[in-house]
Amino acid sequence: MACASHTPSIAASGMTLAQKLLADRALSPEQTRAVAGAISDAARVDAGGDVTRLKCVQCALALVQSVEDEATTSTAMAACVRVLMAESEGVSATAAATTRQAAFHVFSKVQPDPASVTATPTREGARVPTLTAVAETALVLFEDLCALAGGKGAEWLGFDKGFATERVKIFALDAAAEIAADNAALFVDVPAFHHALRHKLCAALVTHLQSWQRSDVEEVSAPEGRAVLRCVDAVIGAFHEAVPAETEMFLTTLLASLQTEMDPWRRSYTLDVIKSVVMDKNLARFLHAAYDSHKDSHKMIFQDSVLMLVRVTRAGLAPQPESGVEDILAAVTVLHRSKGKAEDVVPDDEDGAAHIAFSVFLAMEGVMGAAHSIASLATEAAEGDQKAGTAPDDLAARDATEMVASCSEMLLETLETVMTHATGEALVRDLLRALQAFAQGCGVLGATDTRDAFIAAICHFAAASGLFRRSHSRCTAYIHAAVPMTMSSSIVPVDVSSSARGVPPPVGAEEGENVDAAAAGDDVEGAAAHRSFARSNIVHSAASPASSP
C-alpha cells in the first residue's frame, strides 16, 4: 500500500522497504506481483517527482533479480523503460543504466548451450524447438528492444508505436547491440535467438540505413544516427559469419552512401565503421574470402572498403577551400597527436568543418590499420601463432597473398604520399610503422618485389624527406584534381565498383603532360623514378612466391 501512495515520500519509503524484502526473498508471489503493479503505476504518474522515479527503477531491478516469473519481469522492465522518458537527464540516464543492468540479468540466467534452452524431450525422445521459460523471457525482451529500436511498438512490454521516441530508440539500439555481443554464443547457436538477430535487429538496422537515402523521410538526428551506426558496427564485428547476407548489405549500403551528400557528422561515423572493418584482421579475411576472392563476384567488399578510405585520405590532401578548414592535413596532425595523448578528438555534431578534418583523420587511420591487419594475417599464416599454439596455414597464406596483391599498390601510394606531406612526428612515425609492417608481411609471404617497394619508400623518405616536401606534385597531381570537399557534399563521388578499383593515374599522364615541369629538377626526377620502380615491382610481386624474406 505504501508503494502505491500518491505522496512521494511515503511511496519512496515503501519502495525502499520492498527492495530490502525482495533482496531477502521475504515476499510471497502474490505480494511480489502487488509490488510490481505498484511500481508500474508509480512510473506512469508524472507528479511523483524524481525521487519516486529513481526508487521505481531500483525496486524494479530488485524484482528482476529476485523472481523468474515472466509477467512480473515484464512489468518491472516496462517500469524501468517508462522512466527513460523523465524530463530530468540525470533520472533518464540512471533509468537507462538500471534497465540495461536488469536486461543483462535476464540474459545471465540463459545458458548458451542449445540443449539447455530447449524444452524437455517429447515422448519419442526428440527435442522440440520450444524454449524454456527463462529463455523465452529473454527472447521476447530482446525482440521488444529490437522493435523499439526500429520505432515500432513493444507488445510484451506494453508500449505502442508512439512510445518509441528518439531517446527510447537510442537506448534500445545500444542495449540490443550490447546484449547480443555479450551473448554471442547464444545468438549464434540457438535457432530462435539467431532468427531474432537476423529478422528483428538486423531488419531494424536495414530499415534505418535505407530510410536515410529517401527524400520523403525526416532527416535523422545525430544522436540517433550515431546509435544506429554503433549498432551496425557491433553486429558486423561480432556476427559477420552468422549473418553474412546482412553484413554484405550493411557494408555495401554504407560504401554507397559515402558517394552521396550527407551531413558531416554522418560521414565521420560511417567512415568509423569502415575503418573498424578493415582494422579487424579476422573480419578482413572473412570479407576477402567470402567476396573478393571469387572470380565471378561483382562485389569486392574488402578491397572497396580500403579503396574508399584511400580516396577520402587523398581528397583530404587536396586544397579544399569550401570545406571550412584552411589546412586539413595540419588539422589531422593535431587530431593524431591529441589521440596519442588519450584526449577526446570527436568534434561536436554541429561543427561541420571539424568533421571534415575528422573524416580524413579516420580514413587515414583506416589506411594504416588496413596495412597492419593484412601484415598480421600474413605473419600468422606463414609462421603460425606461438601464443595461440597455431601452425602455419596454407589457405590463410593464400588469402593474405591475394589481399596483398589487391591492396598493396594503393596502400603504398597513399602512405607514401601522406608521408611526404606530413609534418607531425607522431603521424610520420605511425606511417613508417605501417609501411614497415606491410613490408614484413610481404616478406614472410615471399612477395619480395612488393616488400622491396615498401622498403624503398621507407629508405627514400629517410634519405630525401626534405626534397619530397618541396617537390611532390608529380607523384600526387591526381589528388589536386579531387572534387572539392564541402560540408555536405560527397568527399568521394567516384563510383566504388569493379571498374573504379585501383590507383588512378596522375592527371595528364595519358596525354603525356608534364605535370610539374616548372618545379621538376634532377632530384624530383629521381623521386619519380623511384616511384615508377616501386609500382612496376608491385605488378609482378604478390601472386608469385619468391625467395625467403
PDB file of C-alpha atoms in Angstrom, residues 216-445:
ATOM      1  CA  ASP A 216      10.473  11.740 -48.142  1.00  0.00           C
ATOM      2  CA  VAL A 217      11.707  10.668 -44.691  1.00  0.00           C
ATOM      3  CA  GLU A 218      12.525  13.162 -41.970  1.00  0.00           C
ATOM      4  CA  GLU A 219      16.267  13.577 -41.533  1.00  0.00           C
ATOM      5  CA  VAL A 220      17.711  11.545 -38.689  1.00  0.00           C
ATOM      6  CA  SER A 221      19.176  13.341 -35.682  1.00  0.00           C
ATOM      7  CA  ALA A 222      22.860  12.996 -34.900  1.00  0.00           C
ATOM      8  CA  PRO A 223      22.410  11.077 -31.585  1.00  0.00           C
ATOM      9  CA  GLU A 224      20.065   8.557 -33.175  1.00  0.00           C
ATOM     10  CA  GLY A 225      22.267   8.203 -36.254  1.00  0.00           C
ATOM     11  CA  ARG A 226      25.300   7.542 -34.095  1.00  0.00           C
ATOM     12  CA  ALA A 227      23.390   4.861 -32.184  1.00  0.00           C
ATOM     13  CA  VAL A 228      22.362   3.148 -35.434  1.00  0.00           C
ATOM     14  CA  LEU A 229      25.930   3.108 -36.740  1.00  0.00           C
ATOM     15  CA  ARG A 230      27.262   1.879 -33.380  1.00  0.00           C
ATOM     16  CA  CYS A 231      24.798  -0.993 -33.516  1.00  0.00           C
ATOM     17  CA  VAL A 232      25.728  -1.786 -37.133  1.00  0.00           C
ATOM     18  CA  ASP A 233      29.396  -1.814 -36.181  1.00  0.00           C
ATOM     19  CA  ALA A 234      28.730  -4.156 -33.245  1.00  0.00           C
ATOM     20  CA  VAL A 235      26.688  -6.593 -35.350  1.00  0.00           C
ATOM     21  CA  ILE A 236      29.277  -6.684 -38.146  1.00  0.00           C
ATOM     22  CA  GLY A 237      32.132  -7.209 -35.721  1.00  0.00           C
ATOM     23  CA  ALA A 238      30.518  -9.972 -33.660  1.00  0.00           C
ATOM     24  CA  PHE A 239      28.222 -11.742 -36.139  1.00  0.00           C
ATOM     25  CA  HIS A 240      29.630 -11.351 -39.659  1.00  0.00           C
ATOM     26  CA  GLU A 241      29.881 -15.118 -40.021  1.00  0.00           C
ATOM     27  CA  ALA A 242      26.419 -15.737 -38.559  1.00  0.00           C
ATOM     28  CA  VAL A 243      24.661 -13.108 -40.708  1.00  0.00           C
ATOM     29  CA  PRO A 244      26.810 -12.794 -43.870  1.00  0.00           C
ATOM     30  CA  ALA A 245      23.993 -11.503 -46.090  1.00  0.00           C
ATOM     31  CA  GLU A 246      23.173  -8.714 -43.635  1.00  0.00           C
ATOM     32  CA  THR A 247      26.865  -7.876 -43.258  1.00  0.00           C
ATOM     33  CA  GLU A 248      27.153  -7.514 -47.025  1.00  0.00           C
ATOM     34  CA  MET A 249      24.043  -5.308 -47.128  1.00  0.00           C
ATOM     35  CA  PHE A 250      25.309  -3.090 -44.319  1.00  0.00           C
ATOM     36  CA  LEU A 251      28.713  -2.512 -45.900  1.00  0.00           C
ATOM     37  CA  THR A 252      27.531  -2.011 -49.469  1.00  0.00           C
ATOM     38  CA  THR A 253      24.917   0.478 -48.245  1.00  0.00           C
ATOM     39  CA  LEU A 254      27.470   2.397 -46.186  1.00  0.00           C
ATOM     40  CA  LEU A 255      30.029   2.463 -49.006  1.00  0.00           C
ATOM     41  CA  ALA A 256      27.431   3.684 -51.479  1.00  0.00           C
ATOM     42  CA  SER A 257      26.220   6.369 -49.068  1.00  0.00           C
ATOM     43  CA  LEU A 258      29.698   7.890 -48.873  1.00  0.00           C
ATOM     44  CA  GLN A 259      29.349   8.894 -52.519  1.00  0.00           C
ATOM     45  CA  THR A 260      26.223  10.958 -51.823  1.00  0.00           C
ATOM     46  CA  GLU A 261      25.545  14.166 -49.964  1.00  0.00           C
ATOM     47  CA  MET A 262      25.244  13.756 -46.218  1.00  0.00           C
ATOM     48  CA  ASP A 263      25.761  15.636 -43.003  1.00  0.00           C
ATOM     49  CA  PRO A 264      29.424  15.839 -41.952  1.00  0.00           C
ATOM     50  CA  TRP A 265      28.754  14.011 -38.672  1.00  0.00           C
ATOM     51  CA  ARG A 266      27.187  11.070 -40.517  1.00  0.00           C
ATOM     52  CA  ARG A 267      30.112  10.880 -42.920  1.00  0.00           C
ATOM     53  CA  SER A 268      32.509  10.709 -39.980  1.00  0.00           C
ATOM     54  CA  TYR A 269      30.682   7.932 -38.166  1.00  0.00           C
ATOM     55  CA  THR A 270      30.141   5.970 -41.377  1.00  0.00           C
ATOM     56  CA  LEU A 271      33.871   6.111 -42.051  1.00  0.00           C
ATOM     57  CA  ASP A 272      34.461   4.995 -38.479  1.00  0.00           C
ATOM     58  CA  VAL A 273      32.512   1.793 -39.213  1.00  0.00           C
ATOM     59  CA  ILE A 274      34.506   1.188 -42.421  1.00  0.00           C
ATOM     60  CA  LYS A 275      37.722   1.821 -40.538  1.00  0.00           C
ATOM     61  CA  SER A 276      36.882  -0.732 -37.845  1.00  0.00           C
ATOM     62  CA  VAL A 277      36.097  -3.287 -40.572  1.00  0.00           C
ATOM     63  CA  VAL A 278      39.486  -3.077 -42.288  1.00  0.00           C
ATOM     64  CA  MET A 279      41.349  -2.954 -38.984  1.00  0.00           C
ATOM     65  CA  ASP A 280      39.833  -6.242 -37.786  1.00  0.00           C
ATOM     66  CA  LYS A 281      42.088  -8.838 -39.393  1.00  0.00           C
ATOM     67  CA  ASN A 282      39.649 -11.726 -38.977  1.00  0.00           C
ATOM     68  CA  LEU A 283      36.777  -9.716 -40.418  1.00  0.00           C
ATOM     69  CA  ALA A 284      39.021  -8.502 -43.232  1.00  0.00           C
ATOM     70  CA  ARG A 285      39.926 -12.062 -44.161  1.00  0.00           C
ATOM     71  CA  PHE A 286      36.294 -13.167 -43.953  1.00  0.00           C
ATOM     72  CA  LEU A 287      35.207 -10.432 -46.370  1.00  0.00           C
ATOM     73  CA  HIS A 288      38.037 -11.235 -48.760  1.00  0.00           C
ATOM     74  CA  ALA A 289      37.339 -14.971 -48.703  1.00  0.00           C
ATOM     75  CA  ALA A 290      33.560 -14.541 -48.988  1.00  0.00           C
ATOM     76  CA  TYR A 291      33.535 -11.938 -51.753  1.00  0.00           C
ATOM     77  CA  ASP A 292      36.835 -10.600 -53.093  1.00  0.00           C
ATOM     78  CA  SER A 293      38.492 -13.947 -53.814  1.00  0.00           C
ATOM     79  CA  HIS A 294      35.724 -15.244 -56.101  1.00  0.00           C
ATOM     80  CA  LYS A 295      36.481 -14.582 -59.754  1.00  0.00           C
ATOM     81  CA  ASP A 296      32.801 -14.322 -60.698  1.00  0.00           C
ATOM     82  CA  SER A 297      31.977 -12.000 -57.798  1.00  0.00           C
ATOM     83  CA  HIS A 298      30.967  -8.451 -58.666  1.00  0.00           C
ATOM     84  CA  LYS A 299      31.348  -7.351 -55.046  1.00  0.00           C
ATOM     85  CA  MET A 300      34.859  -6.744 -53.742  1.00  0.00           C
ATOM     86  CA  ILE A 301      33.809  -5.582 -50.310  1.00  0.00           C
ATOM     87  CA  PHE A 302      37.151  -5.567 -48.509  1.00  0.00           C
ATOM     88  CA  GLN A 303      39.032  -4.020 -51.406  1.00  0.00           C
ATOM     89  CA  ASP A 304      36.286  -1.430 -51.906  1.00  0.00           C
ATOM     90  CA  SER A 305      36.409  -0.581 -48.194  1.00  0.00           C
ATOM     91  CA  VAL A 306      40.151   0.038 -48.364  1.00  0.00           C
ATOM     92  CA  LEU A 307      39.708   1.966 -51.600  1.00  0.00           C
ATOM     93  CA  MET A 308      37.092   4.225 -50.022  1.00  0.00           C
ATOM     94  CA  LEU A 309      39.443   5.068 -47.152  1.00  0.00           C
ATOM     95  CA  VAL A 310      42.224   5.719 -49.658  1.00  0.00           C
ATOM     96  CA  ARG A 311      40.046   8.080 -51.702  1.00  0.00           C
ATOM     97  CA  VAL A 312      38.932  10.066 -48.664  1.00  0.00           C
ATOM     98  CA  THR A 313      42.550  10.350 -47.499  1.00  0.00           C
ATOM     99  CA  ARG A 314      43.664  11.589 -50.904  1.00  0.00           C
ATOM    100  CA  ALA A 315      40.804  14.046 -51.101  1.00  0.00           C
ATOM    101  CA  GLY A 316      41.851  15.432 -47.735  1.00  0.00           C
ATOM    102  CA  LEU A 317      45.334  16.192 -49.053  1.00  0.00           C
ATOM    103  CA  ALA A 318      43.983  18.324 -51.886  1.00  0.00           C
ATOM    104  CA  PRO A 319      43.216  22.013 -51.382  1.00  0.00           C
ATOM    105  CA  GLN A 320      39.606  22.280 -50.201  1.00  0.00           C
ATOM    106  CA  PRO A 321      38.708  25.983 -49.987  1.00  0.00           C
ATOM    107  CA  GLU A 322      34.986  25.270 -49.449  1.00  0.00           C
ATOM    108  CA  SER A 323      35.474  22.802 -46.598  1.00  0.00           C
ATOM    109  CA  GLY A 324      35.891  25.452 -43.930  1.00  0.00           C
ATOM    110  CA  VAL A 325      39.314  24.056 -42.970  1.00  0.00           C
ATOM    111  CA  GLU A 326      42.330  26.029 -44.140  1.00  0.00           C
ATOM    112  CA  ASP A 327      44.782  23.126 -43.887  1.00  0.00           C
ATOM    113  CA  ILE A 328      43.141  19.734 -43.487  1.00  0.00           C
ATOM    114  CA  LEU A 329      46.387  17.795 -43.031  1.00  0.00           C
ATOM    115  CA  ALA A 330      47.517  20.164 -40.278  1.00  0.00           C
ATOM    116  CA  ALA A 331      44.187  19.612 -38.512  1.00  0.00           C
ATOM    117  CA  VAL A 332      44.565  15.842 -38.957  1.00  0.00           C
ATOM    118  CA  THR A 333      48.072  16.039 -37.482  1.00  0.00           C
ATOM    119  CA  VAL A 334      46.683  17.798 -34.415  1.00  0.00           C
ATOM    120  CA  LEU A 335      43.973  15.153 -34.053  1.00  0.00           C
ATOM    121  CA  HIS A 336      46.541  12.381 -34.336  1.00  0.00           C
ATOM    122  CA  ARG A 337      48.732  13.951 -31.683  1.00  0.00           C
ATOM    123  CA  SER A 338      45.756  14.538 -29.380  1.00  0.00           C
ATOM    124  CA  LYS A 339      44.610  10.931 -29.710  1.00  0.00           C
ATOM    125  CA  GLY A 340      48.115   9.787 -28.811  1.00  0.00           C
ATOM    126  CA  LYS A 341      47.706  11.712 -25.555  1.00  0.00           C
ATOM    127  CA  ALA A 342      44.368   9.934 -24.890  1.00  0.00           C
ATOM    128  CA  GLU A 343      42.422  13.151 -25.458  1.00  0.00           C
ATOM    129  CA  ASP A 344      38.913  13.219 -26.878  1.00  0.00           C
ATOM    130  CA  VAL A 345      39.125  14.057 -30.584  1.00  0.00           C
ATOM    131  CA  VAL A 346      35.458  13.629 -31.580  1.00  0.00           C
ATOM    132  CA  PRO A 347      34.057  17.034 -32.624  1.00  0.00           C
ATOM    133  CA  ASP A 348      30.602  18.360 -31.823  1.00  0.00           C
ATOM    134  CA  ASP A 349      27.869  17.218 -34.163  1.00  0.00           C
ATOM    135  CA  GLU A 350      27.187  20.778 -35.301  1.00  0.00           C
ATOM    136  CA  ASP A 351      30.828  21.554 -36.148  1.00  0.00           C
ATOM    137  CA  GLY A 352      30.845  20.648 -39.843  1.00  0.00           C
ATOM    138  CA  ALA A 353      34.353  21.966 -40.546  1.00  0.00           C
ATOM    139  CA  ALA A 354      35.815  19.926 -37.695  1.00  0.00           C
ATOM    140  CA  HIS A 355      34.061  16.822 -39.003  1.00  0.00           C
ATOM    141  CA  ILE A 356      35.697  17.347 -42.404  1.00  0.00           C
ATOM    142  CA  ALA A 357      39.117  17.019 -40.787  1.00  0.00           C
ATOM    143  CA  PHE A 358      37.867  14.226 -38.528  1.00  0.00           C
ATOM    144  CA  SER A 359      36.671  12.244 -41.558  1.00  0.00           C
ATOM    145  CA  VAL A 360      40.111  12.458 -43.168  1.00  0.00           C
ATOM    146  CA  PHE A 361      41.693  11.536 -39.838  1.00  0.00           C
ATOM    147  CA  LEU A 362      39.537   8.396 -39.589  1.00  0.00           C
ATOM    148  CA  ALA A 363      40.258   7.457 -43.212  1.00  0.00           C
ATOM    149  CA  MET A 364      43.982   7.883 -42.676  1.00  0.00           C
ATOM    150  CA  GLU A 365      43.857   5.722 -39.568  1.00  0.00           C
ATOM    151  CA  GLY A 366      41.945   3.149 -41.574  1.00  0.00           C
ATOM    152  CA  VAL A 367      44.575   3.079 -44.307  1.00  0.00           C
ATOM    153  CA  MET A 368      47.310   2.474 -41.753  1.00  0.00           C
ATOM    154  CA  GLY A 369      45.124  -0.074 -39.961  1.00  0.00           C
ATOM    155  CA  ALA A 370      44.482  -1.964 -43.189  1.00  0.00           C
ATOM    156  CA  ALA A 371      48.233  -2.248 -43.740  1.00  0.00           C
ATOM    157  CA  HIS A 372      48.705  -3.623 -40.230  1.00  0.00           C
ATOM    158  CA  SER A 373      45.795  -6.090 -40.445  1.00  0.00           C
ATOM    159  CA  ILE A 374      46.999  -7.547 -43.755  1.00  0.00           C
ATOM    160  CA  ALA A 375      50.533  -7.762 -42.398  1.00  0.00           C
ATOM    161  CA  SER A 376      49.318  -9.505 -39.251  1.00  0.00           C
ATOM    162  CA  LEU A 377      47.336 -12.015 -41.294  1.00  0.00           C
ATOM    163  CA  ALA A 378      50.374 -12.684 -43.455  1.00  0.00           C
ATOM    164  CA  THR A 379      52.667 -13.250 -40.483  1.00  0.00           C
ATOM    165  CA  GLU A 380      50.258 -15.572 -38.674  1.00  0.00           C
ATOM    166  CA  ALA A 381      49.514 -17.517 -41.861  1.00  0.00           C
ATOM    167  CA  ALA A 382      53.140 -18.037 -42.786  1.00  0.00           C
ATOM    168  CA  GLU A 383      54.650 -18.514 -39.327  1.00  0.00           C
ATOM    169  CA  GLY A 384      51.732 -19.505 -37.097  1.00  0.00           C
ATOM    170  CA  ASP A 385      50.982 -18.068 -33.685  1.00  0.00           C
ATOM    171  CA  GLN A 386      53.107 -19.488 -30.899  1.00  0.00           C
ATOM    172  CA  LYS A 387      50.984 -17.944 -28.146  1.00  0.00           C
ATOM    173  CA  ALA A 388      47.786 -19.422 -29.575  1.00  0.00           C
ATOM    174  CA  GLY A 389      49.539 -22.664 -30.499  1.00  0.00           C
ATOM    175  CA  THR A 390      48.552 -22.469 -34.179  1.00  0.00           C
ATOM    176  CA  ALA A 391      50.674 -23.801 -37.035  1.00  0.00           C
ATOM    177  CA  PRO A 392      51.241 -22.144 -40.419  1.00  0.00           C
ATOM    178  CA  ASP A 393      48.116 -22.189 -42.583  1.00  0.00           C
ATOM    179  CA  ASP A 394      48.473 -22.530 -46.364  1.00  0.00           C
ATOM    180  CA  LEU A 395      44.901 -21.414 -47.038  1.00  0.00           C
ATOM    181  CA  ALA A 396      45.321 -18.326 -44.860  1.00  0.00           C
ATOM    182  CA  ALA A 397      48.627 -17.619 -46.583  1.00  0.00           C
ATOM    183  CA  ARG A 398      46.884 -17.756 -49.954  1.00  0.00           C
ATOM    184  CA  ASP A 399      44.221 -15.325 -48.759  1.00  0.00           C
ATOM    185  CA  ALA A 400      46.854 -12.973 -47.364  1.00  0.00           C
ATOM    186  CA  THR A 401      48.797 -13.134 -50.628  1.00  0.00           C
ATOM    187  CA  GLU A 402      45.680 -12.221 -52.599  1.00  0.00           C
ATOM    188  CA  MET A 403      44.939  -9.342 -50.203  1.00  0.00           C
ATOM    189  CA  VAL A 404      48.480  -8.063 -50.671  1.00  0.00           C
ATOM    190  CA  ALA A 405      48.080  -8.226 -54.436  1.00  0.00           C
ATOM    191  CA  SER A 406      44.765  -6.345 -54.405  1.00  0.00           C
ATOM    192  CA  CYS A 407      45.649  -3.578 -51.935  1.00  0.00           C
ATOM    193  CA  SER A 408      49.418  -3.091 -51.943  1.00  0.00           C
ATOM    194  CA  GLU A 409      49.646  -0.522 -54.725  1.00  0.00           C
ATOM    195  CA  MET A 410      47.015   1.854 -53.404  1.00  0.00           C
ATOM    196  CA  LEU A 411      48.302   1.472 -49.837  1.00  0.00           C
ATOM    197  CA  LEU A 412      51.867   2.243 -50.915  1.00  0.00           C
ATOM    198  CA  GLU A 413      50.873   5.270 -52.984  1.00  0.00           C
ATOM    199  CA  THR A 414      48.685   6.659 -50.193  1.00  0.00           C
ATOM    200  CA  LEU A 415      51.037   6.042 -47.280  1.00  0.00           C
ATOM    201  CA  GLU A 416      53.992   7.416 -49.210  1.00  0.00           C
ATOM    202  CA  THR A 417      52.091  10.486 -50.365  1.00  0.00           C
ATOM    203  CA  VAL A 418      50.776  11.312 -46.907  1.00  0.00           C
ATOM    204  CA  MET A 419      54.269  10.877 -45.521  1.00  0.00           C
ATOM    205  CA  THR A 420      55.654  13.439 -47.962  1.00  0.00           C
ATOM    206  CA  HIS A 421      53.078  15.973 -46.744  1.00  0.00           C
ATOM    207  CA  ALA A 422      53.034  15.161 -43.017  1.00  0.00           C
ATOM    208  CA  THR A 423      54.938  17.306 -40.549  1.00  0.00           C
ATOM    209  CA  GLY A 424      53.877  15.851 -37.205  1.00  0.00           C
ATOM    210  CA  GLU A 425      56.408  13.477 -35.697  1.00  0.00           C
ATOM    211  CA  ALA A 426      53.784  11.114 -34.281  1.00  0.00           C
ATOM    212  CA  LEU A 427      51.950  10.857 -37.604  1.00  0.00           C
ATOM    213  CA  VAL A 428      55.141  10.250 -39.585  1.00  0.00           C
ATOM    214  CA  ARG A 429      56.216   7.581 -37.102  1.00  0.00           C
ATOM    215  CA  ASP A 430      52.910   5.732 -37.458  1.00  0.00           C
ATOM    216  CA  LEU A 431      53.067   5.970 -41.249  1.00  0.00           C
ATOM    217  CA  LEU A 432      56.535   4.464 -41.222  1.00  0.00           C
ATOM    218  CA  ARG A 433      55.356   1.689 -38.917  1.00  0.00           C
ATOM    219  CA  ALA A 434      52.544   0.847 -41.328  1.00  0.00           C
ATOM    220  CA  LEU A 435      54.992   0.692 -44.248  1.00  0.00           C
ATOM    221  CA  GLN A 436      57.392  -1.417 -42.221  1.00  0.00           C
ATOM    222  CA  ALA A 437      54.680  -3.837 -41.057  1.00  0.00           C
ATOM    223  CA  PHE A 438      53.377  -4.332 -44.586  1.00  0.00           C
ATOM    224  CA  ALA A 439      56.894  -4.890 -45.886  1.00  0.00           C
ATOM    225  CA  GLN A 440      57.471  -7.541 -43.231  1.00  0.00           C
ATOM    226  CA  GLY A 441      54.187  -9.260 -44.066  1.00  0.00           C
ATOM    227  CA  CYS A 442      55.117  -9.340 -47.755  1.00  0.00           C
ATOM    228  CA  GLY A 443      58.484 -10.793 -46.847  1.00  0.00           C
ATOM    229  CA  VAL A 444      57.114 -13.748 -44.915  1.00  0.00           C
ATOM    230  CA  LEU A 445      54.752 -14.487 -47.800  1.00  0.00           C
TER     231      LEU A 445
END
